[in-house]
Amino acid sequence: MSLNFSVNNNASAASILSNLQYVNNEINTSYQQLSTGNRINSAADDPAGYAISQQMTSQVNALNQAVQNAQNGISMLQTASGAMNQVTSILQTMNTLAVEAANGTENSTDLSNLNQEFIALQNQINNISNQTKFNTMTLLDGSFASASSAVVFQINTDGTSNSQLSVTIAAISVGALFSPSVLTNSYLQITSQTLAQQAISAVQAALTSLSQYQANIGAVEDRLNYTVSNLQNTADNLQNAESTITNTDMAQAYTQFSQQQVLQQVGLAMLAQADQQPDAILKLLQ
């Protein structure tokens, strides 16, 4: 076995230093994985895993936004439905007034008083129609989500029609609820027994139409609720799959970290020993 006594080249120390640098890099990686909880903190940690995780993260983010879109849609429809409930209550009162006015025992003064209340209720219907808004958009005056211009909810992650839901919301103003043929000066009137009898039929027809509008809105709300549940389930499962790729196995990572610390300490000790090998040359010169 030959001995290499060289001052200019300490091969043992160089080899140990190279190994020590590798261990130090591994320790730094372990520090990052343990402190962040992520096994993949950059593409260098796992190029394929990083690419897959980014795709999954993008899809999860899109799914979560779709959930928010659907929930906003539900809130909008609930706003419209709540206003329609108020109009239904008004129509029920109007129906009662019309039935009262249709009775032959009411004199002209009685009919005039009943008609004043009847018109005031219709003004309130118009007020609800004009003032019911969601995100500054008027919902019930016919200018929003009409049959010719439905509102479209984006309820999934792609740009196809499968990810979209079109919704229409009917106008509920006096002019929309009642046929123009039964209106006098833009109002339903009950100033006579005949007009009151006509009003009964008109109000009951409006109640039927309004009930149908509310049923349609309720059906869309149900669909959106099911959509939210499905999207949340999909997002949760995809998030779990992404976590298995990117999250740190803390027990395994700490075990490796402990091994690397031992290797670092041993490497430093061996480097110190290797650095002393050139001292042997001095003994030859004594």
mmCIF file of C-alpha atoms in Angstrom:
data_model
loop_
_atom_site.group_PDB
_atom_site.id
_atom_site.type_symbol
_atom_site.label_atom_id
_atom_site.label_comp_id
_atom_site.label_asym_id
_atom_site.label_seq_id
_atom_site.Cartn_x
_atom_site.Cartn_y
_atom_site.Cartn_z
ATOM 1 C CA MET A 1 0.000 0.000 0.000
ATOM 2 C CA SER A 2 1.455 3.320 -1.053
ATOM 3 C CA LEU A 3 1.323 6.506 0.924
ATOM 4 C CA ASN A 4 0.819 9.837 -0.801
ATOM 5 C CA PHE A 5 2.584 12.579 1.165
ATOM 6 C CA SER A 6 1.532 15.780 -0.621
ATOM 7 C CA VAL A 7 1.106 19.292 0.675
ATOM 8 C CA ASN A 8 -0.615 20.691 -2.405
ATOM 9 C CA ASN A 9 -3.342 18.027 -2.709
ATOM 10 C CA ASN A 10 -5.218 16.499 0.204
ATOM 11 C CA ALA A 11 -7.525 14.060 -1.585
ATOM 12 C CA SER A 12 -9.079 12.730 1.608
ATOM 13 C CA ALA A 13 -10.014 16.173 2.856
ATOM 14 C CA ALA A 14 -11.426 17.144 -0.542
ATOM 15 C CA SER A 15 -13.595 14.017 -0.676
ATOM 16 C CA ILE A 16 -14.864 14.539 2.867
ATOM 17 C CA LEU A 17 -15.574 18.215 2.140
ATOM 18 C CA SER A 18 -17.591 17.281 -0.939
ATOM 19 C CA ASN A 19 -19.678 14.822 1.087
ATOM 20 C CA LEU A 20 -20.078 17.384 3.845
ATOM 21 C CA GLN A 21 -21.385 19.971 1.402
ATOM 22 C CA TYR A 22 -23.942 17.456 0.114
ATOM 23 C CA VAL A 23 -25.082 16.727 3.690
ATOM 24 C CA ASN A 24 -25.341 20.450 4.436
ATOM 25 C CA ASN A 25 -27.545 20.929 1.377
ATOM 26 C CA GLU A 26 -29.766 18.071 2.523
ATOM 27 C CA ILE A 27 -29.999 19.604 5.996
ATOM 28 C CA ASN A 28 -31.029 22.954 4.518
ATOM 29 C CA THR A 29 -33.702 21.181 2.466
ATOM 30 C CA SER A 30 -34.935 19.431 5.616
ATOM 31 C CA TYR A 31 -35.059 22.763 7.448
ATOM 32 C CA GLN A 32 -37.307 24.146 4.723
ATOM 33 C CA GLN A 33 -39.540 21.081 4.530
ATOM 34 C CA LEU A 34 -40.001 20.925 8.293
ATOM 35 C CA SER A 35 -40.558 24.653 8.740
ATOM 36 C CA THR A 36 -43.029 25.068 5.860
ATOM 37 C CA GLY A 37 -44.725 21.682 6.088
ATOM 38 C CA ASN A 38 -44.259 21.292 2.349
ATOM 39 C CA ARG A 39 -42.148 18.584 0.766
ATOM 40 C CA ILE A 40 -42.082 20.549 -2.498
ATOM 41 C CA ASN A 41 -41.097 24.179 -2.056
ATOM 42 C CA SER A 42 -39.704 24.726 -5.538
ATOM 43 C CA ALA A 43 -39.571 22.901 -8.848
ATOM 44 C CA ALA A 44 -36.046 21.693 -7.983
ATOM 45 C CA ASP A 45 -37.392 19.587 -5.110
ATOM 46 C CA ASP A 46 -39.515 17.397 -7.404
ATOM 47 C CA PRO A 47 -40.031 18.708 -10.969
ATOM 48 C CA ALA A 48 -42.789 16.274 -11.916
ATOM 49 C CA GLY A 49 -44.557 16.565 -8.570
ATOM 50 C CA TYR A 50 -44.324 20.362 -8.721
ATOM 51 C CA ALA A 51 -45.973 20.472 -12.152
ATOM 52 C CA ILE A 52 -48.773 18.138 -11.069
ATOM 53 C CA SER A 53 -49.360 20.047 -7.832
ATOM 54 C CA GLN A 54 -49.592 23.379 -9.660
ATOM 55 C CA GLN A 55 -52.217 21.955 -12.012
ATOM 56 C CA MET A 56 -54.191 20.608 -9.058
ATOM 57 C CA THR A 57 -53.868 23.880 -7.163
ATOM 58 C CA SER A 58 -55.173 25.771 -10.178
ATOM 59 C CA GLN A 59 -58.175 23.464 -10.417
ATOM 60 C CA VAL A 60 -58.877 23.681 -6.679
ATOM 61 C CA ASN A 61 -58.773 27.479 -6.821
ATOM 62 C CA ALA A 62 -61.149 27.474 -9.784
ATOM 63 C CA LEU A 63 -63.521 25.076 -8.009
ATOM 64 C CA ASN A 64 -63.544 27.254 -4.891
ATOM 65 C CA GLN A 65 -64.360 30.297 -7.010
ATOM 66 C CA ALA A 66 -67.147 28.364 -8.739
ATOM 67 C CA VAL A 67 -68.552 27.587 -5.282
ATOM 68 C CA GLN A 68 -68.468 31.295 -4.477
ATOM 69 C CA ASN A 69 -70.172 32.065 -7.803
ATOM 70 C CA ALA A 70 -72.964 29.609 -7.055
ATOM 71 C CA GLN A 71 -73.397 30.949 -3.526
ATOM 72 C CA ASN A 72 -73.621 34.481 -4.886
ATOM 73 C CA GLY A 73 -76.244 33.243 -7.312
ATOM 74 C CA ILE A 74 -78.208 31.701 -4.440
ATOM 75 C CA SER A 75 -78.029 34.976 -2.521
ATOM 76 C CA MET A 76 -79.301 36.890 -5.546
ATOM 77 C CA LEU A 77 -82.197 34.498 -6.074
ATOM 78 C CA GLN A 78 -83.066 34.594 -2.377
ATOM 79 C CA THR A 79 -83.207 38.393 -2.614
ATOM 80 C CA ALA A 80 -85.603 38.161 -5.547
ATOM 81 C CA SER A 81 -87.671 35.453 -3.867
ATOM 82 C CA GLY A 82 -87.939 37.434 -0.640
ATOM 83 C CA ALA A 83 -89.271 40.440 -2.547
ATOM 84 C CA MET A 84 -91.742 38.224 -4.369
ATOM 85 C CA ASN A 85 -92.974 36.935 -1.014
ATOM 86 C CA GLN A 86 -93.757 40.505 -0.023
ATOM 87 C CA VAL A 87 -95.622 41.084 -3.268
ATOM 88 C CA THR A 88 -97.571 37.870 -2.687
ATOM 89 C CA SER A 89 -98.664 39.186 0.701
ATOM 90 C CA ILE A 90 -99.741 42.459 -0.925
ATOM 91 C CA LEU A 91 -101.734 40.595 -3.569
ATOM 92 C CA GLN A 92 -103.451 38.561 -0.870
ATOM 93 C CA THR A 93 -104.531 41.815 0.797
ATOM 94 C CA MET A 94 -105.641 43.205 -2.557
ATOM 95 C CA ASN A 95 -107.711 40.095 -3.165
ATOM 96 C CA THR A 96 -109.451 40.579 0.170
ATOM 97 C CA LEU A 97 -110.162 44.226 -0.636
ATOM 98 C CA ALA A 98 -111.512 43.333 -4.085
ATOM 99 C CA VAL A 99 -113.840 40.705 -2.624
ATOM 100 C CA GLU A 100 -115.061 43.255 -0.078
ATOM 101 C CA ALA A 101 -115.629 45.882 -2.778
ATOM 102 C CA ALA A 102 -117.508 43.386 -4.960
ATOM 103 C CA ASN A 103 -120.224 43.101 -2.333
ATOM 104 C CA GLY A 104 -123.330 45.152 -3.083
ATOM 105 C CA THR A 105 -123.514 46.528 0.463
ATOM 106 C CA GLU A 106 -120.634 48.941 -0.133
ATOM 107 C CA ASN A 107 -121.599 52.514 -1.023
ATOM 108 C CA SER A 108 -119.579 54.870 -3.213
ATOM 109 C CA THR A 109 -117.682 56.324 -0.242
ATOM 110 C CA ASP A 110 -116.754 52.858 0.927
ATOM 111 C CA LEU A 111 -115.584 51.925 -2.549
ATOM 112 C CA SER A 112 -113.520 55.106 -2.815
ATOM 113 C CA ASN A 113 -111.818 54.406 0.498
ATOM 114 C CA LEU A 114 -111.165 50.798 -0.465
ATOM 115 C CA ASN A 115 -109.840 51.930 -3.835
ATOM 116 C CA GLN A 116 -107.378 54.330 -2.201
ATOM 117 C CA GLU A 117 -105.874 51.483 -0.194
ATOM 118 C CA PHE A 118 -106.019 49.281 -3.280
ATOM 119 C CA ILE A 119 -103.973 51.782 -5.300
ATOM 120 C CA ALA A 120 -101.532 52.375 -2.416
ATOM 121 C CA LEU A 121 -100.800 48.645 -2.370
ATOM 122 C CA GLN A 122 -100.138 48.709 -6.115
ATOM 123 C CA ASN A 123 -97.735 51.615 -5.610
ATOM 124 C CA GLN A 124 -95.941 49.493 -3.077
ATOM 125 C CA ILE A 125 -95.693 46.651 -5.598
ATOM 126 C CA ASN A 126 -94.087 49.051 -8.070
ATOM 127 C CA ASN A 127 -91.768 50.318 -5.354
ATOM 128 C CA ILE A 128 -90.632 46.774 -4.554
ATOM 129 C CA SER A 129 -90.162 46.098 -8.251
ATOM 130 C CA ASN A 130 -87.982 49.191 -8.685
ATOM 131 C CA GLN A 131 -86.033 49.030 -5.417
ATOM 132 C CA THR A 132 -85.159 45.346 -5.098
ATOM 133 C CA LYS A 133 -81.477 45.272 -6.004
ATOM 134 C CA PHE A 134 -78.482 42.963 -5.753
ATOM 135 C CA ASN A 135 -75.021 44.424 -6.264
ATOM 136 C CA THR A 136 -76.677 47.619 -7.594
ATOM 137 C CA MET A 137 -78.628 45.619 -10.218
ATOM 138 C CA THR A 138 -82.426 45.963 -10.158
ATOM 139 C CA LEU A 139 -83.853 42.452 -10.153
ATOM 140 C CA LEU A 140 -87.622 42.689 -10.580
ATOM 141 C CA ASP A 141 -88.419 45.520 -12.974
ATOM 142 C CA GLY A 142 -87.827 43.450 -16.122
ATOM 143 C CA SER A 143 -84.491 45.044 -16.995
ATOM 144 C CA PHE A 144 -82.412 42.216 -15.506
ATOM 145 C CA ALA A 145 -82.404 38.499 -16.353
ATOM 146 C CA SER A 146 -85.325 38.761 -18.747
ATOM 147 C CA ALA A 147 -86.304 36.042 -21.199
ATOM 148 C CA SER A 148 -84.347 37.803 -23.939
ATOM 149 C CA SER A 149 -81.298 38.488 -21.757
ATOM 150 C CA ALA A 150 -80.905 35.822 -19.084
ATOM 151 C CA VAL A 151 -78.246 36.078 -16.380
ATOM 152 C CA VAL A 152 -75.604 33.344 -16.659
ATOM 153 C CA PHE A 153 -73.981 31.828 -13.576
ATOM 154 C CA GLN A 154 -70.490 30.332 -14.016
ATOM 155 C CA ILE A 155 -70.777 27.281 -11.773
ATOM 156 C CA ASN A 156 -67.830 25.128 -12.843
ATOM 157 C CA THR A 157 -64.274 25.429 -14.086
ATOM 158 C CA ASP A 158 -64.417 25.316 -17.880
ATOM 159 C CA GLY A 159 -65.845 27.609 -20.536
ATOM 160 C CA THR A 160 -68.450 25.220 -21.912
ATOM 161 C CA SER A 161 -72.208 25.396 -21.488
ATOM 162 C CA ASN A 162 -71.970 22.517 -19.000
ATOM 163 C CA SER A 163 -70.378 24.950 -16.552
ATOM 164 C CA GLN A 164 -73.024 27.619 -17.007
ATOM 165 C CA LEU A 165 -76.547 28.047 -15.725
ATOM 166 C CA SER A 166 -78.910 30.560 -17.326
ATOM 167 C CA VAL A 167 -81.607 32.101 -15.145
ATOM 168 C CA THR A 168 -84.521 34.404 -15.895
ATOM 169 C CA ILE A 169 -86.387 36.509 -13.331
ATOM 170 C CA ALA A 170 -89.836 37.804 -14.220
ATOM 171 C CA ALA A 171 -90.884 41.406 -13.707
ATOM 172 C CA ILE A 172 -93.413 41.914 -10.899
ATOM 173 C CA SER A 173 -94.562 45.496 -11.463
ATOM 174 C CA VAL A 174 -98.252 46.275 -11.723
ATOM 175 C CA GLY A 175 -97.919 46.589 -15.484
ATOM 176 C CA ALA A 176 -96.280 43.165 -15.671
ATOM 177 C CA LEU A 177 -98.618 41.338 -13.290
ATOM 178 C CA PHE A 178 -101.904 42.629 -14.708
ATOM 179 C CA SER A 179 -103.164 42.765 -18.287
ATOM 180 C CA PRO A 180 -103.354 46.311 -19.681
ATOM 181 C CA SER A 181 -106.999 45.683 -20.513
ATOM 182 C CA VAL A 182 -107.971 45.626 -16.827
ATOM 183 C CA LEU A 183 -105.984 48.710 -15.845
ATOM 184 C CA THR A 184 -107.392 52.198 -15.610
ATOM 185 C CA ASN A 185 -104.828 54.995 -15.513
ATOM 186 C CA SER A 186 -102.143 52.333 -15.006
ATOM 187 C CA TYR A 187 -103.909 50.893 -11.947
ATOM 188 C CA LEU A 188 -106.336 48.127 -11.149
ATOM 189 C CA GLN A 189 -109.435 49.878 -9.764
ATOM 190 C CA ILE A 190 -112.263 48.795 -7.480
ATOM 191 C CA THR A 191 -114.442 51.928 -7.600
ATOM 192 C CA SER A 192 -117.478 49.910 -8.652
ATOM 193 C CA GLN A 193 -118.893 46.453 -8.059
ATOM 194 C CA THR A 194 -118.147 45.471 -11.654
ATOM 195 C CA LEU A 195 -114.558 46.692 -11.513
ATOM 196 C CA ALA A 196 -114.104 44.928 -8.183
ATOM 197 C CA GLN A 197 -115.307 41.653 -9.669
ATOM 198 C CA GLN A 198 -112.851 42.070 -12.548
ATOM 199 C CA ALA A 199 -110.115 42.864 -10.044
ATOM 200 C CA ILE A 200 -110.751 39.627 -8.175
ATOM 201 C CA SER A 201 -110.004 37.602 -11.308
ATOM 202 C CA ALA A 202 -106.984 39.746 -12.176
ATOM 203 C CA VAL A 203 -105.454 39.523 -8.701
ATOM 204 C CA GLN A 204 -105.984 35.776 -8.484
ATOM 205 C CA ALA A 205 -104.369 35.322 -11.918
ATOM 206 C CA ALA A 206 -101.423 37.451 -10.725
ATOM 207 C CA LEU A 207 -101.109 35.275 -7.618
ATOM 208 C CA THR A 208 -100.987 32.178 -9.806
ATOM 209 C CA SER A 209 -98.309 33.672 -12.045
ATOM 210 C CA LEU A 210 -96.264 34.902 -9.090
ATOM 211 C CA SER A 211 -96.415 31.473 -7.453
ATOM 212 C CA GLN A 212 -95.059 29.977 -10.665
ATOM 213 C CA TYR A 213 -92.234 32.552 -10.748
ATOM 214 C CA GLN A 214 -91.291 31.687 -7.181
ATOM 215 C CA ALA A 215 -91.405 27.963 -7.926
ATOM 216 C CA ASN A 216 -89.004 28.483 -10.833
ATOM 217 C CA ILE A 217 -86.616 30.463 -8.636
ATOM 218 C CA GLY A 218 -86.857 27.813 -5.929
ATOM 219 C CA ALA A 219 -85.975 25.085 -8.430
ATOM 220 C CA VAL A 220 -82.882 27.011 -9.535
ATOM 221 C CA GLU A 221 -81.884 27.576 -5.889
ATOM 222 C CA ASP A 222 -82.122 23.835 -5.258
ATOM 223 C CA ARG A 223 -79.971 23.145 -8.296
ATOM 224 C CA LEU A 224 -77.369 25.649 -7.143
ATOM 225 C CA ASN A 225 -77.327 24.136 -3.655
ATOM 226 C CA TYR A 226 -76.637 20.690 -5.101
ATOM 227 C CA THR A 227 -73.977 22.249 -7.326
ATOM 228 C CA VAL A 228 -72.253 23.833 -4.320
ATOM 229 C CA SER A 229 -72.196 20.507 -2.474
ATOM 230 C CA ASN A 230 -70.719 18.702 -5.474
ATOM 231 C CA LEU A 231 -68.104 21.380 -6.117
ATOM 232 C CA GLN A 232 -67.032 21.438 -2.477
ATOM 233 C CA ASN A 233 -66.706 17.646 -2.439
ATOM 234 C CA THR A 234 -64.635 17.704 -5.632
ATOM 235 C CA ALA A 235 -62.414 20.511 -4.331
ATOM 236 C CA ASP A 236 -61.848 18.721 -1.010
ATOM 237 C CA ASN A 237 -60.869 15.462 -2.687
ATOM 238 C CA LEU A 238 -58.571 17.227 -5.127
ATOM 239 C CA GLN A 239 -57.006 19.211 -2.282
ATOM 240 C CA ASN A 240 -56.336 15.970 -0.425
ATOM 241 C CA ALA A 241 -54.716 14.483 -3.523
ATOM 242 C CA GLU A 242 -52.542 17.568 -3.952
ATOM 243 C CA SER A 243 -51.554 17.405 -0.286
ATOM 244 C CA THR A 244 -50.247 13.863 -0.630
ATOM 245 C CA ILE A 245 -47.860 15.157 -3.288
ATOM 246 C CA THR A 246 -46.690 18.382 -1.670
ATOM 247 C CA ASN A 247 -47.054 17.970 2.088
ATOM 248 C CA THR A 248 -44.132 16.904 4.248
ATOM 249 C CA ASP A 249 -44.263 13.559 6.009
ATOM 250 C CA MET A 250 -43.088 15.080 9.261
ATOM 251 C CA ALA A 251 -41.993 11.809 10.897
ATOM 252 C CA GLN A 252 -39.980 10.712 7.889
ATOM 253 C CA ALA A 253 -38.502 14.165 7.317
ATOM 254 C CA TYR A 254 -37.402 14.518 10.941
ATOM 255 C CA THR A 255 -35.843 11.064 10.903
ATOM 256 C CA GLN A 256 -33.853 11.998 7.815
ATOM 257 C CA PHE A 257 -32.935 15.324 9.406
ATOM 258 C CA SER A 258 -31.568 13.552 12.471
ATOM 259 C CA GLN A 259 -29.491 11.217 10.286
ATOM 260 C CA GLN A 260 -28.141 14.164 8.326
ATOM 261 C CA GLN A 261 -27.163 15.971 11.530
ATOM 262 C CA VAL A 262 -25.190 12.903 12.647
ATOM 263 C CA LEU A 263 -23.506 12.687 9.239
ATOM 264 C CA GLN A 264 -22.685 16.385 9.434
ATOM 265 C CA GLN A 265 -21.039 15.993 12.845
ATOM 266 C CA VAL A 266 -19.091 12.915 11.727
ATOM 267 C CA GLY A 267 -18.075 14.667 8.504
ATOM 268 C CA LEU A 268 -16.767 17.678 10.413
ATOM 269 C CA ALA A 269 -14.772 15.403 12.700
ATOM 270 C CA MET A 270 -13.329 13.442 9.777
ATOM 271 C CA LEU A 271 -12.514 16.657 7.920
ATOM 272 C CA ALA A 272 -10.560 17.838 10.916
ATOM 273 C CA GLN A 273 -8.639 14.546 10.949
ATOM 274 C CA ALA A 274 -7.992 14.699 7.187
ATOM 275 C CA ASP A 275 -6.733 18.254 7.487
ATOM 276 C CA GLN A 276 -4.043 16.972 9.880
ATOM 277 C CA GLN A 277 -2.595 14.490 7.381
ATOM 278 C CA PRO A 278 -0.094 16.984 5.856
ATOM 279 C CA ASP A 279 1.366 17.395 9.329
ATOM 280 C CA ALA A 280 2.955 13.997 8.833
ATOM 281 C CA ILE A 281 5.269 15.597 6.246
ATOM 282 C CA LEU A 282 6.735 17.807 8.968
ATOM 283 C CA LYS A 283 7.762 14.716 10.877
ATOM 284 C CA LEU A 284 9.802 13.595 7.848
ATOM 285 C CA LEU A 285 11.683 16.901 7.938
ATOM 286 C CA GLN A 286 12.606 16.638 11.588
#
